[in-house]
Amino acid sequence: MAAPLVRILSKSCRQLSRPWDAWQAGWRSTSHRPATDVASDQAGVSFPPLQTYSEEENMMREAVKKYAQERIGPFVSKMDENSVMDKEVLDSLFEQGLMGIEIDPEYGGTGSTFFSSILVIEELAKVDPSVAVLCDIQNTLINTLFSKLGTAAQKEQYLSRLSTDMIGSFCLSEAEAGSDAFALKTRAEKHKDYYVINGSKMWISNAEHAGVFLVMANVDPSAGYRGITCFIVDRDTEGLEICKKENKLGLRASSTCPLNFDNVKVPEKNILGQIGHGYKYAIGMLNEGRIGIAAQMLGLAQGCFDNTIPYTRQRVQFGKRIFDFQGMQHQISHVATQIEAARLLTYNAARMKEAGRPFIKEACMAKYFSAEVATLTTSKCIEWMGGVGFTKDYPIEKYYRDCKIGTIYEGTTNVQLSTMAKFIDKEYDH
Amino acid sequence: MSGRVLVGVKRVIDYAVKIRVKPDNSGIVTDGVKHSMNPFCEIAIEEAVKLKEKKLIKEVVAVSCGPQQSQETIRTALAMGADRGIHVEVTGKDYEALGPLQVSKIMAALAKKEDAQLIILGKQAIDDDCNQTGQMTAALLDWPQGTFASEVALEGDKVKVVREIDGGLETIKINTPAVVTADLRLNTPRYATLPNIMKAKKKKIANMKPADLGVDLTSRLEVLRVDEPPQRQAGVKVETVDDLVAKLREAGTI
């Protein structure tokens, strides 16, 4: 009598998986990268690779990855089509603690680190770059400005709101002041203990939902950029008009609106930091925000890539998988290398900032490179998908449209390159 | 009543991973493969945390048996709201042979040591599909059991459990202390929010070995061989009902 074989293997784990729409299954990152991330306090490796995360960072990343795929994934297509960020998505971002990552727990924040923010933005961008940019602006621009420059009263009033239910907007650009940001014309006239702001802003992200606006206005045009001051303006302030949002090519779920300031009265106590120092704050924050955008572009590229490779492994033409054609393999490997390089630039810039080392040149490199890589990746991914890549039934074309802004906003590619050149020039100064 | 609930959480291969059998057919590949908490264990933790939020119980203790990495699973449970964790360290050959019998002995010993009022476990693990640990634990402790729970309600010193059975739903009332095993529809596990992940870092995980609990891990089972399921064969198309009946008769199925 034959001895029965003992099967200690379940036939298919998938029988017990949660309900999963076939289309959404494509959102899952199916790359089989080994889990060799060594916690930095283990293994006694003195110079661990860049892709080494603390246990906290690992847990955060896993939590956000799961959350993004399950709770943002189903909304992405609709939000893009209608150019509206769904309220449920916004609420869940706050609920998950993703809008106050570095804010101190005493203000209801998560109390984590800059690098954790970068990982969160990357994971969100893999699913929806629009949601990632909203989270990026909140964490790297708004929260940081309040945390670093706010008086105790300002922090008390705003930080707890920013971490729990209020979105912020950063208002610097104007119709005539984009790359040349300090040519801004919005005026703030001093009267006794308040200022009156007149002017208009353009390209303001998050404006549709923001509860607070950090407005860069000039209190003394004769002093040039040294008059630029940062004002905290609440949404319901009289005279502040949030105009109709732009109808954009990509990042459509992220609202981008012009703003009008018609004799907007702002009390003196609403000045963030010092008068005339606004330009410094803007530059400083944008240096950090740059790394956040690099993470967004990186996540975008990776998400697009992750959605494409499974298709190339399935699609058969001329009797073999299209992945197996040498031409395809070479292209795919080239793109994968670019993404890896972008990742290392981004992570390194983030770690340098955390270590308190000079990081501006590296941040510029990360943002410039990641944006270029996102453009390359998404373009190639559409090609690899063939005809279906060109249709809206698949998520690839959205990544293609979303990536273009990467080379433009938060410092155009040309500005990044010029900034880098200044640093390079100085390096040879002895 | 102590108001303490023990919840078992098992570290298993993530449900989305494609399982591969080792070339020597001795087991499945686990090295470098993504692992996570068993989905039914997540549901168990969620239920326990919910009971605590309703102030029906006082403390949720997450327990996991396995190697060092099991601590990650406990941390996830802490991030979901468990108060503290117990890691029962089992490694090497002992870990490979670890099955429901051994785990239930450990859970029973811990239940006595921690004076638990309730033990909540997932109904089964998605790697071995045993569906035995809860039942064995109850038997070893001589406690009542409410398995395949799709609803759990604490009523004084009793527990009302609605069980999912083949015929539909069965409602039972059992005395505490008791063992409950969670089925799919019991609840929807919460996501570990980032602030909770940070808070979890401060929560304690106690370490111990099975010997500390006086548990003998000897297995009565020996895995002889692991094989992939047979490749699905192509079907045959038939034109008429008569053809279908003929083919079924041929195959001996009718």
PDB file of C-alpha atoms in Angstrom, chain A residues 1-106:
ATOM      1  CA  MET A   1       0.000   0.000   0.000  1.00  0.00           C
ATOM      2  CA  ALA A   2       1.484   3.315  -1.026  1.00  0.00           C
ATOM      3  CA  ALA A   3       2.184   5.730   1.798  1.00  0.00           C
ATOM      4  CA  PRO A   4       0.129   8.859   1.289  1.00  0.00           C
ATOM      5  CA  LEU A   5       2.109  11.960   0.501  1.00  0.00           C
ATOM      6  CA  VAL A   6       1.767  14.612   3.139  1.00  0.00           C
ATOM      7  CA  ARG A   7       0.982  17.941   1.574  1.00  0.00           C
ATOM      8  CA  ILE A   8       1.707  20.791   3.857  1.00  0.00           C
ATOM      9  CA  LEU A   9       1.171  23.295   1.119  1.00  0.00           C
ATOM     10  CA  SER A  10      -1.926  25.322   0.483  1.00  0.00           C
ATOM     11  CA  LYS A  11      -3.037  25.041  -3.117  1.00  0.00           C
ATOM     12  CA  SER A  12      -3.345  28.695  -3.660  1.00  0.00           C
ATOM     13  CA  CYS A  13      -3.025  31.512  -1.182  1.00  0.00           C
ATOM     14  CA  ARG A  14      -5.156  33.599  -3.509  1.00  0.00           C
ATOM     15  CA  GLN A  15      -8.351  31.720  -2.599  1.00  0.00           C
ATOM     16  CA  LEU A  16      -8.403  33.626   0.642  1.00  0.00           C
ATOM     17  CA  SER A  17      -7.332  37.006  -0.648  1.00  0.00           C
ATOM     18  CA  ARG A  18      -9.551  40.010  -0.238  1.00  0.00           C
ATOM     19  CA  PRO A  19     -11.886  40.912  -3.085  1.00  0.00           C
ATOM     20  CA  TRP A  20      -9.614  42.252  -5.765  1.00  0.00           C
ATOM     21  CA  ASP A  21     -10.708  43.789  -8.992  1.00  0.00           C
ATOM     22  CA  ALA A  22      -8.727  42.367 -11.915  1.00  0.00           C
ATOM     23  CA  TRP A  23      -7.813  45.851 -13.100  1.00  0.00           C
ATOM     24  CA  GLN A  24      -6.613  46.837  -9.685  1.00  0.00           C
ATOM     25  CA  ALA A  25      -4.434  43.735  -9.595  1.00  0.00           C
ATOM     26  CA  GLY A  26      -2.282  45.555 -12.076  1.00  0.00           C
ATOM     27  CA  TRP A  27      -1.560  48.202  -9.492  1.00  0.00           C
ATOM     28  CA  ARG A  28       0.186  45.713  -7.267  1.00  0.00           C
ATOM     29  CA  SER A  29       3.910  45.870  -7.519  1.00  0.00           C
ATOM     30  CA  THR A  30       4.705  42.415  -8.736  1.00  0.00           C
ATOM     31  CA  SER A  31       8.438  42.802  -8.920  1.00  0.00           C
ATOM     32  CA  HIS A  32      10.078  40.036  -6.961  1.00  0.00           C
ATOM     33  CA  ARG A  33      12.885  41.962  -5.353  1.00  0.00           C
ATOM     34  CA  PRO A  34      14.408  40.050  -2.444  1.00  0.00           C
ATOM     35  CA  ALA A  35      13.724  41.479   0.995  1.00  0.00           C
ATOM     36  CA  THR A  36      17.374  42.041   1.804  1.00  0.00           C
ATOM     37  CA  ASP A  37      16.924  45.399   3.474  1.00  0.00           C
ATOM     38  CA  VAL A  38      19.096  45.263   6.541  1.00  0.00           C
ATOM     39  CA  ALA A  39      17.940  47.315   9.497  1.00  0.00           C
ATOM     40  CA  SER A  40      20.613  49.841  10.270  1.00  0.00           C
ATOM     41  CA  ASP A  41      21.015  48.524  13.790  1.00  0.00           C
ATOM     42  CA  GLN A  42      21.626  44.946  12.661  1.00  0.00           C
ATOM     43  CA  ALA A  43      24.409  42.970  11.094  1.00  0.00           C
ATOM     44  CA  GLY A  44      27.199  45.368  12.162  1.00  0.00           C
ATOM     45  CA  VAL A  45      27.799  46.542   8.596  1.00  0.00           C
ATOM     46  CA  SER A  46      29.799  49.757   8.837  1.00  0.00           C
ATOM     47  CA  PHE A  47      28.824  51.267   5.488  1.00  0.00           C
ATOM     48  CA  PRO A  48      25.455  49.829   4.609  1.00  0.00           C
ATOM     49  CA  PRO A  49      24.063  50.398   1.121  1.00  0.00           C
ATOM     50  CA  LEU A  50      21.832  53.428   0.546  1.00  0.00           C
ATOM     51  CA  GLN A  51      18.806  51.224   0.420  1.00  0.00           C
ATOM     52  CA  THR A  52      19.047  50.437   4.089  1.00  0.00           C
ATOM     53  CA  TYR A  53      16.117  51.421   6.187  1.00  0.00           C
ATOM     54  CA  SER A  54      15.400  51.557   9.878  1.00  0.00           C
ATOM     55  CA  GLU A  55      12.635  49.291  11.146  1.00  0.00           C
ATOM     56  CA  GLU A  56      10.394  52.335  11.492  1.00  0.00           C
ATOM     57  CA  GLU A  57      11.028  53.382   7.903  1.00  0.00           C
ATOM     58  CA  ASN A  58      10.320  49.851   6.669  1.00  0.00           C
ATOM     59  CA  MET A  59       7.052  49.656   8.549  1.00  0.00           C
ATOM     60  CA  MET A  60       5.984  53.066   7.293  1.00  0.00           C
ATOM     61  CA  ARG A  61       6.750  52.158   3.747  1.00  0.00           C
ATOM     62  CA  GLU A  62       4.842  48.885   3.923  1.00  0.00           C
ATOM     63  CA  ALA A  63       1.871  50.559   5.594  1.00  0.00           C
ATOM     64  CA  VAL A  64       1.704  53.335   2.985  1.00  0.00           C
ATOM     65  CA  LYS A  65       2.207  50.917   0.089  1.00  0.00           C
ATOM     66  CA  LYS A  66      -0.754  48.849   1.230  1.00  0.00           C
ATOM     67  CA  TYR A  67      -2.885  51.888   1.990  1.00  0.00           C
ATOM     68  CA  ALA A  68      -2.112  53.508  -1.362  1.00  0.00           C
ATOM     69  CA  GLN A  69      -2.937  50.418  -3.374  1.00  0.00           C
ATOM     70  CA  GLU A  70      -6.152  49.640  -1.534  1.00  0.00           C
ATOM     71  CA  ARG A  71      -7.570  53.036  -0.647  1.00  0.00           C
ATOM     72  CA  ILE A  72      -6.267  55.369  -3.322  1.00  0.00           C
ATOM     73  CA  GLY A  73      -5.950  52.939  -6.230  1.00  0.00           C
ATOM     74  CA  PRO A  74      -9.696  52.593  -6.868  1.00  0.00           C
ATOM     75  CA  PHE A  75     -10.127  56.364  -7.166  1.00  0.00           C
ATOM     76  CA  VAL A  76      -7.203  57.255  -9.398  1.00  0.00           C
ATOM     77  CA  SER A  77      -8.819  56.961 -12.784  1.00  0.00           C
ATOM     78  CA  LYS A  78     -11.975  58.813 -11.801  1.00  0.00           C
ATOM     79  CA  MET A  79     -10.051  61.616 -10.108  1.00  0.00           C
ATOM     80  CA  ASP A  80      -7.948  62.080 -13.218  1.00  0.00           C
ATOM     81  CA  GLU A  81     -10.953  62.080 -15.529  1.00  0.00           C
ATOM     82  CA  ASN A  82     -12.903  64.611 -13.468  1.00  0.00           C
ATOM     83  CA  SER A  83      -9.873  66.594 -12.382  1.00  0.00           C
ATOM     84  CA  VAL A  84     -11.030  66.384  -8.756  1.00  0.00           C
ATOM     85  CA  MET A  85      -9.388  64.950  -5.654  1.00  0.00           C
ATOM     86  CA  ASP A  86     -11.921  62.724  -3.936  1.00  0.00           C
ATOM     87  CA  LYS A  87     -12.860  63.779  -0.418  1.00  0.00           C
ATOM     88  CA  GLU A  88     -12.518  60.233   0.827  1.00  0.00           C
ATOM     89  CA  VAL A  89      -8.914  60.167  -0.348  1.00  0.00           C
ATOM     90  CA  LEU A  90      -8.186  63.498   1.342  1.00  0.00           C
ATOM     91  CA  ASP A  91      -9.770  62.358   4.590  1.00  0.00           C
ATOM     92  CA  SER A  92      -7.911  59.068   4.577  1.00  0.00           C
ATOM     93  CA  LEU A  93      -4.578  60.840   4.030  1.00  0.00           C
ATOM     94  CA  PHE A  94      -5.110  62.715   7.294  1.00  0.00           C
ATOM     95  CA  GLU A  95      -6.449  59.621   9.050  1.00  0.00           C
ATOM     96  CA  GLN A  96      -3.305  57.708   8.169  1.00  0.00           C
ATOM     97  CA  GLY A  97      -1.119  60.449   9.581  1.00  0.00           C
ATOM     98  CA  LEU A  98       0.422  61.149   6.179  1.00  0.00           C
ATOM     99  CA  MET A  99      -0.111  64.899   6.290  1.00  0.00           C
ATOM    100  CA  GLY A 100       1.953  65.594   9.391  1.00  0.00           C
ATOM    101  CA  ILE A 101       4.827  63.166   9.061  1.00  0.00           C
ATOM    102  CA  GLU A 102       7.480  65.354  10.644  1.00  0.00           C
ATOM    103  CA  ILE A 103       5.151  67.320  12.908  1.00  0.00           C
ATOM    104  CA  ASP A 104       5.695  66.757  16.610  1.00  0.00           C
ATOM    105  CA  PRO A 105       3.175  64.417  18.264  1.00  0.00           C
ATOM    106  CA  GLU A 106       2.329  67.236  20.665  1.00  0.00           C
TER     107      GLU A 106
END
